[in-house]
Tab-separated table of C-alpha atoms (C1' of nucleotides) in Angstrom:
chain	number	residue	atom	x	y	z
A	28	MET	CA	-0.001	0.011	-0.013
A	29	PRO	CA	1.646	3.122	-1.153
A	30	THR	CA	1.060	5.626	1.623
A	31	GLU	CA	-0.163	8.938	0.377
A	32	PRO	CA	2.831	11.056	-0.426
A	33	LEU	CA	3.732	13.716	1.970
A	34	SER	CA	2.550	17.208	1.133
A	35	ARG	CA	2.414	20.631	2.657
A	36	GLY	CA	-1.389	20.200	2.987
A	37	ARG	CA	-1.171	17.004	4.880
A	38	ILE	CA	1.531	18.438	7.205
A	39	VAL	CA	-0.554	21.511	7.958
A	40	ALA	CA	-3.624	19.407	8.576
A	41	ALA	CA	-1.721	17.192	10.927
A	42	ALA	CA	-0.437	20.246	12.781
A	43	ILE	CA	-3.961	21.667	13.175
A	44	ASP	CA	-5.210	18.368	14.350
A	45	LEU	CA	-2.394	18.041	16.886
A	46	ILE	CA	-2.945	21.578	18.136
A	47	GLU	CA	-6.601	21.063	18.714
A	48	ARG	CA	-6.062	17.720	20.424
A	49	GLU	CA	-3.079	18.551	22.695
A	50	GLY	CA	-2.563	22.311	22.517
A	51	ALA	CA	-0.041	24.492	20.835
A	52	ASP	CA	2.748	23.517	23.245
A	53	ALA	CA	2.627	19.912	21.963
A	54	VAL	CA	3.536	20.982	18.506
A	55	SER	CA	6.981	19.992	17.414
A	56	MET	CA	8.409	18.861	14.156
A	57	ARG	CA	9.160	15.465	15.663
A	58	ARG	CA	5.674	15.081	17.011
A	59	ILE	CA	4.062	15.968	13.747
A	60	ALA	CA	6.371	13.666	11.919
A	61	ALA	CA	5.528	10.841	14.268
A	62	GLU	CA	1.801	11.658	13.784
A	63	LEU	CA	2.310	11.180	10.012
A	64	GLY	CA	4.461	8.129	10.482
A	65	VAL	CA	7.310	9.799	8.779
A	66	GLY	CA	10.898	10.893	9.466
A	67	VAL	CA	11.414	14.304	10.932
A	68	MET	CA	13.421	15.758	8.213
A	69	SER	CA	11.059	14.688	5.516
A	70	LEU	CA	8.836	17.537	6.553
A	71	TYR	CA	11.449	19.997	5.447
A	72	ASN	CA	10.920	18.897	1.847
A	73	HIS	CA	7.541	20.537	1.909
A	74	VAL	CA	7.916	23.234	4.538
A	75	PRO	CA	10.937	25.511	4.966
A	76	SER	CA	10.734	25.946	8.696
A	77	LYS	CA	8.501	25.477	11.669
A	78	ASP	CA	7.628	29.112	11.600
A	79	ALA	CA	6.395	28.861	8.064
A	80	LEU	CA	4.425	25.789	9.076
A	81	LEU	CA	2.602	27.828	11.716
A	82	ASP	CA	2.014	30.553	9.176
A	83	GLY	CA	0.460	27.846	7.034
A	84	VAL	CA	-1.712	26.761	9.949
A	85	ALA	CA	-2.950	30.321	10.469
A	86	GLU	CA	-3.617	30.726	6.786
A	87	ALA	CA	-5.507	27.404	6.606
A	88	VAL	CA	-7.679	28.203	9.570
A	89	LEU	CA	-8.398	31.672	8.243
A	90	SER	CA	-9.318	30.482	4.853
A	91	GLU	CA	-11.989	28.166	6.219
A	92	ILE	CA	-14.108	31.004	7.445
A	93	GLU	CA	-17.452	30.803	5.720
A	94	PHE	CA	-18.489	34.120	4.358
A	95	THR	CA	-22.036	33.895	3.100
A	96	ASP	CA	-22.408	37.473	2.052
A	97	GLU	CA	-25.828	38.751	0.885
A	98	PRO	CA	-25.158	41.865	-1.222
A	99	GLY	CA	-28.814	42.802	-1.017
A	100	ALA	CA	-29.067	42.940	2.761
A	101	HIS	CA	-28.699	46.111	4.789
A	102	TRP	CA	-25.126	46.939	5.473
A	103	THR	CA	-25.543	46.567	9.200
A	104	ASP	CA	-26.740	42.987	8.733
A	105	ARG	CA	-23.860	42.274	6.440
A	106	VAL	CA	-21.320	43.592	9.010
A	107	ARG	CA	-23.026	41.505	11.654
A	108	MET	CA	-22.767	38.374	9.533
A	109	GLN	CA	-19.127	38.988	8.672
A	110	ALA	CA	-18.178	39.554	12.247
A	111	ARG	CA	-19.980	36.349	13.328
A	112	ALA	CA	-18.275	34.389	10.566
A	113	PHE	CA	-14.948	35.610	11.866
A	114	ARG	CA	-15.835	34.520	15.350
A	115	GLN	CA	-16.767	31.057	14.221
A	116	ILE	CA	-13.180	29.960	14.017
A	117	ALA	CA	-13.002	30.199	17.767
A	118	HIS	CA	-15.528	27.395	17.825
A	119	HIS	CA	-14.144	25.237	15.054
A	120	TYR	CA	-10.460	25.700	16.013
A	121	PRO	CA	-10.306	27.116	19.558
A	122	ARG	CA	-6.560	26.276	20.159
A	123	SER	CA	-5.430	27.278	16.701
A	124	THR	CA	-7.160	30.647	16.932
A	125	MET	CA	-4.420	31.700	19.283
A	126	LEU	CA	-1.927	31.197	16.495
A	127	VAL	CA	-4.058	33.225	14.083
A	128	VAL	CA	-4.282	36.195	16.319
A	129	SER	CA	-0.838	36.172	17.780
A	130	ARG	CA	1.035	36.044	14.456
A	131	GLN	CA	0.564	38.778	11.979
A	132	LEU	CA	0.494	36.778	8.818
A	133	HIS	CA	2.224	38.322	5.803
A	134	SER	CA	0.371	36.246	3.354
A	135	THR	CA	-2.661	37.240	1.338
A	136	ALA	CA	-4.942	34.757	3.098
A	137	GLY	CA	-6.605	37.397	5.179
A	138	LEU	CA	-7.182	39.677	2.216
A	139	LEU	CA	-10.522	38.386	1.110
A	140	PRO	CA	-12.331	39.137	4.341
A	141	VAL	CA	-10.753	42.553	4.266
A	142	GLU	CA	-11.986	43.091	0.736
A	143	ARG	CA	-15.496	42.102	1.607
A	144	ALA	CA	-15.534	44.209	4.748
A	145	LEU	CA	-14.248	47.241	2.988
A	146	ALA	CA	-16.763	46.833	0.233
A	147	THR	CA	-19.571	46.580	2.740
A	148	LEU	CA	-18.465	49.660	4.607
A	149	ARG	CA	-18.028	51.610	1.402
A	150	SER	CA	-21.504	50.644	0.361
A	151	ALA	CA	-22.680	52.030	3.671
A	152	GLY	CA	-21.452	55.427	2.588
A	153	PHE	CA	-18.223	55.647	4.432
A	154	ASP	CA	-15.334	57.263	2.554
A	155	GLY	CA	-12.115	55.345	2.289
A	156	ALA	CA	-10.444	56.699	5.404
A	157	ASP	CA	-13.527	56.079	7.586
A	158	ALA	CA	-14.019	52.625	6.098
A	159	VAL	CA	-10.458	51.704	7.034
A	160	ARG	CA	-10.841	53.133	10.526
A	161	MET	CA	-14.107	51.271	11.004
A	162	LEU	CA	-12.673	48.065	9.837
A	163	ARG	CA	-9.710	48.378	12.190
A	164	MET	CA	-12.093	49.071	15.036
A	165	PHE	CA	-14.187	45.979	14.296
A	166	ILE	CA	-11.137	43.842	13.850
A	167	ALA	CA	-9.700	45.019	17.202
A	168	TYR	CA	-12.922	44.220	18.920
A	169	ILE	CA	-13.254	40.817	17.239
A	170	VAL	CA	-9.714	39.834	17.948
A	171	GLY	CA	-9.893	40.968	21.496
A	172	SER	CA	-13.059	38.909	21.992
A	173	LEU	CA	-11.472	35.828	20.489
A	174	LEU	CA	-8.570	36.269	22.756
A	175	ARG	CA	-10.753	36.284	25.887
A	176	GLU	CA	-12.705	33.327	24.546
A	177	VAL	CA	-9.817	31.056	23.747
A	178	GLY	CA	-7.577	32.193	26.555
A	179	VAL	CA	-4.387	30.442	26.071
A	180	THR	CA	-5.207	27.012	27.642
A	181	PRO	CA	-1.578	26.093	27.695
A	182	SER	CA	-2.010	22.356	27.512
A	183	PHE	CA	-4.532	20.514	29.554
A	184	ALA	CA	-5.697	23.308	31.776
A	185	PRO	CA	-8.739	21.919	33.510
A	186	VAL	CA	-11.114	24.127	31.682
A	187	HIS	CA	-12.484	25.497	34.960
A	188	PRO	CA	-11.939	29.227	34.463
A	189	ARG	CA	-10.684	29.899	37.952
A	190	THR	CA	-13.198	31.291	40.339
A	191	ILE	CA	-10.506	33.522	41.776
A	192	GLU	CA	-12.979	36.365	41.921
A	193	ALA	CA	-15.343	34.669	44.277
A	194	GLU	CA	-12.867	33.527	46.839
A	195	GLY	CA	-9.679	35.307	47.431
A	196	VAL	CA	-10.511	38.955	47.077
A	197	ASP	CA	-10.829	41.364	49.964
A	198	PRO	CA	-14.276	43.050	49.745
A	199	ALA	CA	-12.848	46.094	51.495
A	200	LEU	CA	-10.193	46.645	48.837
A	201	PHE	CA	-12.197	45.535	45.857
A	202	PRO	CA	-15.858	46.212	46.652
A	203	GLU	CA	-17.087	46.217	43.067
A	204	VAL	CA	-15.092	43.176	41.996
A	205	SER	CA	-16.312	41.131	44.984
A	206	SER	CA	-19.874	42.227	44.731
A	207	LEU	CA	-19.992	41.494	40.993
A	208	ALA	CA	-17.933	38.284	41.386
A	209	PRO	CA	-20.765	36.044	40.183
A	210	LEU	CA	-21.110	38.029	36.993
A	211	LEU	CA	-17.334	38.185	36.425
A	212	ASP	CA	-16.890	34.458	36.966
A	213	GLU	CA	-19.371	33.329	34.355
A	214	CYS	CA	-19.141	34.410	30.764
A	215	ASP	CA	-21.490	33.457	27.969
A	216	HIS	CA	-19.093	34.301	25.202
A	217	GLU	CA	-21.739	34.223	22.554
A	218	ALA	CA	-23.896	36.747	24.406
A	219	GLU	CA	-20.945	38.923	25.304
A	220	PHE	CA	-19.746	39.076	21.762
A	221	GLU	CA	-23.214	39.943	20.440
A	222	PHE	CA	-23.640	42.661	23.041
A	223	GLY	CA	-20.481	44.381	22.046
A	224	LEU	CA	-21.101	43.829	18.343
A	225	GLU	CA	-24.471	45.480	18.528
A	226	LEU	CA	-22.992	48.507	20.357
A	227	LEU	CA	-20.348	48.822	17.724
A	228	ILE	CA	-22.752	48.585	14.909
A	229	GLN	CA	-24.966	51.241	16.476
A	230	ALA	CA	-21.956	53.463	17.017
A	231	ALA	CA	-21.089	52.974	13.312
A	232	VAL	CA	-24.649	53.897	12.357
A	233	ALA	CA	-24.429	57.036	14.507
A	234	HIS	CA	-21.136	57.909	13.021
A	235	ALA	CA	-22.467	57.422	9.479
A	236	SER	CA	-25.517	59.645	10.101
A	237	ARG	CA	-23.320	62.267	11.716
A	238	ARG	CA	-21.168	62.415	8.617
A	239	GLU	CA	-24.327	62.555	6.583
A	240	GLY	CA	-25.446	65.592	8.524
A	241	THR	CA	-22.268	67.582	8.019
A	242	ARG	CA	-22.149	66.910	4.297
B	1	MET	CA	32.290	43.791	46.308
B	2	PRO	CA	29.280	41.901	47.405
B	3	THR	CA	27.126	41.648	44.349
B	4	GLU	CA	23.469	42.369	45.026
B	5	PRO	CA	21.869	39.135	46.053
B	6	LEU	CA	19.636	37.479	43.499
B	7	SER	CA	15.921	38.024	43.910
B	8	ARG	CA	12.739	37.441	42.076
B	9	GLY	CA	12.444	41.149	41.350
B	10	ARG	CA	15.882	41.343	39.738
B	11	ILE	CA	15.192	38.274	37.647
B	12	VAL	CA	11.900	39.647	36.419
B	13	ALA	CA	13.519	42.978	35.638
B	14	ALA	CA	16.212	41.270	33.666
B	15	ALA	CA	13.655	39.262	31.732
B	16	ILE	CA	11.679	42.363	30.841
B	17	ASP	CA	14.871	44.095	29.803
B	18	LEU	CA	15.911	41.149	27.593
B	19	ILE	CA	12.463	40.856	26.032
B	20	GLU	CA	12.459	44.529	25.101
B	21	ARG	CA	15.997	44.486	23.693
B	22	GLU	CA	15.863	41.179	21.855
B	23	GLY	CA	12.267	39.959	21.654
B	24	ALA	CA	10.381	37.226	23.421
B	25	ASP	CA	12.112	34.507	21.492
B	26	ALA	CA	15.411	35.399	23.038
B	27	VAL	CA	14.189	34.661	26.497
B	28	SER	CA	15.654	31.537	28.048
B	29	MET	CA	16.662	30.772	31.545
B	30	ARG	CA	20.267	30.412	30.400
B	31	ARG	CA	20.158	33.796	28.729
B	32	ILE	CA	18.681	35.501	31.701
B	33	ALA	CA	21.217	33.851	34.075
B	34	ALA	CA	24.077	35.002	31.800
B	35	GLU	CA	22.610	38.518	31.767
B	36	LEU	CA	22.675	38.546	35.567
B	37	GLY	CA	26.144	36.940	35.685
B	38	VAL	CA	24.822	33.933	37.585
B	39	GLY	CA	24.406	30.196	37.216
B	40	VAL	CA	21.301	28.977	35.432
B	41	MET	CA	19.893	26.981	38.309
B	42	SER	CA	20.313	29.817	40.766
B	43	LEU	CA	17.292	31.322	39.210
B	44	TYR	CA	15.150	28.455	40.428
B	45	ASN	CA	15.794	29.407	44.044
B	46	HIS	CA	13.525	32.425	43.421
B	47	VAL	CA	11.275	31.417	40.611
B	48	PRO	CA	9.635	27.994	40.454
B	49	SER	CA	9.532	27.760	36.608
B	50	LYS	CA	9.949	29.711	33.465
B	51	ASP	CA	6.233	29.877	33.124
B	52	ALA	CA	5.924	31.478	36.574
B	53	LEU	CA	8.670	33.908	35.556
B	54	LEU	CA	6.673	35.016	32.556
B	55	ASP	CA	3.618	35.386	34.734
B	56	GLY	CA	5.761	37.615	36.910
B	57	VAL	CA	6.762	39.644	33.876
B	58	ALA	CA	3.124	40.098	32.871
B	59	GLU	CA	2.236	41.063	36.423
B	60	ALA	CA	5.104	43.531	36.716
B	61	VAL	CA	4.300	45.223	33.391
B	62	LEU	CA	0.617	45.447	34.289
B	63	SER	CA	1.261	46.923	37.665
B	64	GLU	CA	3.248	49.748	36.191
B	65	ILE	CA	0.193	51.219	34.538
B	66	GLU	CA	-0.375	54.681	35.841
B	67	PHE	CA	-3.986	55.260	36.711
B	68	THR	CA	-4.631	58.842	37.608
B	69	ASP	CA	-8.230	58.646	38.313
B	70	GLU	CA	-10.256	61.836	38.917
B	71	PRO	CA	-13.384	60.881	40.734
B	72	GLY	CA	-14.891	64.271	40.118
B	73	ALA	CA	-14.682	64.080	36.321
B	74	HIS	CA	-17.450	62.977	34.071
B	75	TRP	CA	-17.571	59.243	33.653
B	76	THR	CA	-16.855	59.379	29.975
B	77	ASP	CA	-13.649	61.267	30.714
B	78	ARG	CA	-12.683	58.712	33.351
B	79	VAL	CA	-13.269	55.839	30.932
B	80	ARG	CA	-11.159	57.607	28.388
B	81	MET	CA	-8.293	58.130	30.759
B	82	GLN	CA	-8.367	54.569	32.035
B	83	ALA	CA	-8.371	53.207	28.439
B	84	ARG	CA	-5.434	55.421	27.525
B	85	ALA	CA	-3.519	54.403	30.617
B	86	PHE	CA	-3.967	50.838	29.552
B	87	ARG	CA	-2.723	51.485	26.130
B	88	GLN	CA	0.398	53.227	27.441
B	89	ILE	CA	2.061	49.860	28.193
B	90	ALA	CA	2.288	49.342	24.503
B	91	HIS	CA	4.617	52.273	24.359
B	92	HIS	CA	6.662	51.532	27.475
B	93	TYR	CA	6.938	47.774	26.887
B	94	PRO	CA	6.022	47.024	23.313
B	95	ARG	CA	7.420	43.459	23.193
B	96	SER	CA	6.355	42.467	26.705
B	97	THR	CA	2.805	43.564	25.948
B	98	MET	CA	2.420	40.458	23.852
B	99	LEU	CA	3.032	38.397	26.933
B	100	VAL	CA	0.470	40.324	28.952
B	101	VAL	CA	-2.268	39.876	26.421
B	102	SER	CA	-1.430	36.304	25.412
B	103	ARG	CA	-1.371	34.816	28.889
B	104	GLN	CA	-4.406	35.070	31.076
B	105	LEU	CA	-2.766	35.735	34.369
B	106	HIS	CA	-4.297	34.077	37.383
B	107	SER	CA	-2.883	36.566	39.850
B	108	THR	CA	-4.676	39.547	41.316
B	109	ALA	CA	-2.397	42.049	39.550
B	110	GLY	CA	-5.040	42.931	37.045
B	111	LEU	CA	-7.734	43.352	39.656
B	112	LEU	CA	-7.160	47.023	40.503
B	113	PRO	CA	-7.805	48.241	37.014
B	114	VAL	CA	-10.959	46.112	36.905
B	115	GLU	CA	-12.123	47.542	40.185
B	116	ARG	CA	-11.570	51.065	39.009
B	117	ALA	CA	-13.355	50.477	35.721
B	118	LEU	CA	-16.289	48.792	37.316
B	119	ALA	CA	-16.648	51.623	39.867
B	120	THR	CA	-16.559	54.158	37.033
B	121	LEU	CA	-19.168	52.280	35.012
B	122	ARG	CA	-21.457	51.829	38.012
B	123	SER	CA	-21.186	55.554	38.773
B	124	ALA	CA	-22.399	56.109	35.249
B	125	GLY	CA	-25.597	54.341	36.120
B	126	PHE	CA	-25.003	50.920	34.656
B	127	ASP	CA	-26.313	48.013	36.644
B	128	GLY	CA	-23.959	45.185	37.496
B	129	ALA	CA	-24.592	43.085	34.451
B	130	ASP	CA	-24.272	45.976	32.081
B	131	ALA	CA	-21.161	47.279	33.775
B	132	VAL	CA	-19.460	43.895	33.362
B	133	ARG	CA	-20.571	43.624	29.737
B	134	MET	CA	-19.280	47.178	29.086
B	135	LEU	CA	-16.006	46.436	30.759
B	136	ARG	CA	-15.573	43.244	28.619
B	137	MET	CA	-16.266	45.174	25.507
B	138	PHE	CA	-13.761	47.889	26.281
B	139	ILE	CA	-11.107	45.296	27.204
B	140	ALA	CA	-11.725	43.383	24.042
B	141	TYR	CA	-11.231	46.563	22.030
B	142	ILE	CA	-8.217	47.700	23.953
B	143	VAL	CA	-6.454	44.353	23.812
B	144	GLY	CA	-7.271	43.927	20.162
B	145	SER	CA	-5.784	47.352	19.480
B	146	LEU	CA	-2.636	46.501	21.459
B	147	LEU	CA	-2.301	43.336	19.486
B	148	ARG	CA	-2.351	45.219	16.234
B	149	GLU	CA	0.021	47.824	17.557
B	150	VAL	CA	2.710	45.507	18.889
B	151	GLY	CA	2.278	42.777	16.232
B	152	VAL	CA	4.462	40.068	17.326
B	153	THR	CA	7.814	41.345	16.009
B	154	PRO	CA	9.387	37.930	16.371
B	155	SER	CA	12.921	39.020	16.868
B	156	PHE	CA	14.494	41.644	14.783
B	157	ALA	CA	11.804	42.142	12.235
B	158	PRO	CA	12.863	45.275	10.255
B	159	VAL	CA	10.003	47.272	11.656
B	160	HIS	CA	8.964	48.057	8.084
B	161	PRO	CA	5.260	46.872	8.189
B	162	ARG	CA	5.297	45.217	4.858
B	163	THR	CA	3.686	47.185	2.038
B	164	ILE	CA	2.280	44.018	0.693
B	165	GLU	CA	-0.950	45.911	0.011
B	166	ALA	CA	0.488	48.278	-2.448
B	167	GLU	CA	2.342	45.853	-4.601
B	168	GLY	CA	1.220	42.254	-4.994
B	169	VAL	CA	-2.522	42.479	-5.016
B	170	ASP	CA	-4.593	42.120	-8.085
B	171	PRO	CA	-6.853	45.152	-8.467
B	172	ALA	CA	-9.419	42.988	-10.294
B	173	LEU	CA	-9.763	40.577	-7.435
B	174	PHE	CA	-9.460	43.055	-4.622
B	175	PRO	CA	-10.598	46.379	-5.895
B	176	GLU	CA	-11.210	47.967	-2.544
B	177	VAL	CA	-7.967	46.749	-0.987
B	178	SER	CA	-5.869	47.910	-3.780
B	179	SER	CA	-7.562	51.282	-4.078
B	180	LEU	CA	-7.304	51.844	-0.353
B	181	ALA	CA	-3.807	50.440	-0.173
B	182	PRO	CA	-2.167	53.674	0.920
B	183	LEU	CA	-4.578	53.959	3.806
B	184	LEU	CA	-4.162	50.329	4.723
B	185	ASP	CA	-0.399	50.515	4.645
B	186	GLU	CA	0.061	53.395	7.083
B	187	CYS	CA	-1.430	53.358	10.506
B	188	ASP	CA	-1.288	56.057	13.160
B	189	HIS	CA	-1.932	53.775	16.115
B	190	GLU	CA	-2.656	56.692	18.351
B	191	ALA	CA	-5.287	58.151	16.068
B	192	GLU	CA	-6.787	54.783	15.265
B	193	PHE	CA	-7.092	53.969	18.938
B	194	GLU	CA	-8.687	57.243	19.730
B	195	PHE	CA	-11.174	56.893	16.829
B	196	GLY	CA	-12.482	53.623	18.112
B	197	LEU	CA	-12.427	54.654	21.666
B	198	GLU	CA	-14.648	57.679	21.036
B	199	LEU	CA	-17.029	55.538	19.094
B	200	LEU	CA	-17.222	53.045	21.884
B	201	ILE	CA	-17.729	55.737	24.466
B	202	GLN	CA	-20.481	57.345	22.423
B	203	ALA	CA	-22.088	53.856	22.043
B	204	ALA	CA	-21.948	53.443	25.809
B	205	VAL	CA	-23.563	56.826	26.289
B	206	ALA	CA	-26.274	55.859	23.860
B	207	HIS	CA	-26.806	52.573	25.626
B	208	ALA	CA	-26.988	54.351	29.019
B	209	SER	CA	-29.614	56.787	27.885
B	210	ARG	CA	-31.595	54.013	26.267
B	211	ARG	CA	-31.734	52.194	29.540
B	212	GLU	CA	-32.605	55.456	31.252
B	213	GLY	CA	-35.519	55.819	28.825
B	214	THR	CA	-36.956	52.357	29.472
B	215	ARG	CA	-36.804	52.763	33.233
C	7	DG	C1'	32.978	27.489	71.075
C	8	DA	C1'	30.595	23.042	68.712
C	9	DG	C1'	27.334	21.239	66.174
C	10	DA	C1'	23.215	21.244	63.461
C	11	DC	C1'	20.329	23.282	60.402
C	12	DT	C1'	19.031	26.217	56.579
C	13	DG	C1'	19.216	28.794	52.271
C	14	DC	C1'	21.411	29.863	48.273
C	15	DA	C1'	24.677	29.440	44.223
C	16	DC	C1'	26.323	26.165	41.386
C	17	DG	C1'	27.541	22.013	38.078
C	18	DT	C1'	26.077	18.060	35.907
C	19	DA	C1'	22.873	15.376	33.331
C	20	DC	C1'	18.592	13.987	30.885
C	21	DG	C1'	15.274	14.316	27.592
C	22	DG	C1'	13.466	17.409	24.437
C	23	DT	C1'	13.769	21.100	20.581
C	24	DG	C1'	14.683	23.100	15.446
C	25	DT	C1'	17.355	22.246	11.665
C	26	DA	C1'	21.995	21.813	8.654
C	27	DC	C1'	23.999	18.275	6.172
C	28	DG	C1'	24.976	13.982	3.894
C	29	DT	C1'	22.922	9.805	2.093
C	30	DA	C1'	19.829	6.375	0.001
C	31	DT	C1'	16.048	5.310	-3.084
C	32	DG	C1'	12.932	5.878	-6.241
C	33	DT	C1'	10.972	7.847	-10.952
C	34	DC	C1'	11.492	9.999	-15.042
C	35	DA	C1'	14.318	11.936	-19.686
C	36	DA	C1'	17.782	11.254	-22.818
D	28	DT	C1'	21.814	2.503	-19.645
D	29	DT	C1'	22.777	6.723	-17.674
D	30	DG	C1'	22.298	10.386	-15.747
D	31	DA	C1'	19.358	14.088	-13.178
D	32	DC	C1'	16.193	15.083	-9.940
D	33	DA	C1'	12.854	14.855	-6.195
D	34	DT	C1'	11.967	12.781	-2.062
D	35	DA	C1'	12.525	10.259	2.455
D	36	DC	C1'	15.672	9.406	5.966
D	37	DG	C1'	19.478	9.310	9.761
D	38	DT	C1'	22.953	11.665	12.153
D	39	DA	C1'	24.746	15.509	14.535
D	40	DC	C1'	24.874	20.058	16.707
D	41	DA	C1'	23.512	23.687	19.560
D	42	DC	C1'	20.252	25.012	22.550
D	43	DC	C1'	16.254	24.484	25.670
D	44	DG	C1'	13.833	23.680	30.640
D	45	DT	C1'	14.735	21.613	34.745
D	46	DA	C1'	15.537	17.416	38.309
D	47	DC	C1'	19.099	16.343	41.358
D	48	DG	C1'	23.204	16.548	44.146
D	49	DT	C1'	27.198	19.293	46.164
D	50	DG	C1'	29.338	22.824	48.763
D	51	DC	C1'	29.599	26.998	51.067
D	52	DA	C1'	27.997	30.926	54.235
D	53	DG	C1'	25.333	32.274	57.762
D	54	DT	C1'	22.465	31.579	61.994
D	55	DC	C1'	20.466	29.370	65.731
D	56	DT	C1'	20.722	26.011	69.847
D	57	DC	C1'	23.222	23.945	73.420
DNA sequence: GAGACTGCACGTACGGTGTACGTATGTCAA
DNA sequence: TTGACATACGTACACCGTACGTGCAGTCTC
């Protein structure tokens, strides 16, 4: 049985699989090679370095985002949908998402989402400068949300998110924190994300109408 | 001449110094020990592990944020000031900031900012749940902005932020991206941050008055 | 003082890492 | 047949985090 020949795609896939199963710390060239039943150095025939491999992982994850754009919809709905699509990767690839956000990729993989987003914002009436600013604001919010959502979960952290709030804090020093501890402890990421997203969209609407007024 | 005795503080300081000078990749226990003119294992008398050391770095950086709160000011001004104070770390410790945002620290070092922020939001009239949501939204935005600002700058990346936009993109496939390339290439982080911050604050104001109206 | 105990600096050693380099084995072109 | 070339592999090196043992300086108890 001729084993499927090694390829960059198979290597990247194995890396993603390994990251999701055992965390980013478990990723090493030796480990990936073992996973593929292959010698370590064989990987280097398809990938120039580990760093490039991780770039490939980020690229692959990013390119799986499903953008189902509806050009007919109101621009606020389109922004909403694009933001949600972006957040989806945190569900499909929670561990790998850290890689995506913590490496600025210098490939063109992230260009299509940018193109779509800019087109949407332009169609909403924003000029170029404002569209870019808006996009950056949304990206900052989305990335920040992802970061909270996936944490870092170094390896096998017992997903329990540490109820440090509820126990060790001095109510005299931190009255607000300790009184709001139950709320701080729990976090419905979905709901939190939607809350901020709606506020941002409304802020964008307000900004748009303000520009409209001064025109 | 009795050299100053080793201590956790000196080790953390050396680590921060090294990170800022040569990047996070350069940090190793051996390197830090050499920097301090000391044996590698001596470090372990003051720090239980490298991971704990990095937690210490994050904690130290975070605790240097200067919060000059003015309880008399309008709450929007107080939010503005607190957000800016947070962003300052990106200027003082650009490389170390990556550590702060990419590790969720389980110490109480980040609790004081949280306390201040919650108090401010409560004073603005938000109930507990809304205050927590607002805080999370602001944090997401701030962290996301920091992440864009500091990138990852792996080691000695020649700070030139890659004018990939202006050169290699096909105008037919990415019309918006290529027409807005000049705007996408440059980025005044200060101005971008302020733009989003103002929008968020206005969104918060709108949300507050909306709640006011439904009361 | 003598002895014991403690804390800190240190060296050695082990298993792991990324990857440079040389080598073997195929599969095609001439 | 004879190369040329792509690919898989093994060895080797420098570096990593850190477990463990050793020795020395001080400090406390009799």
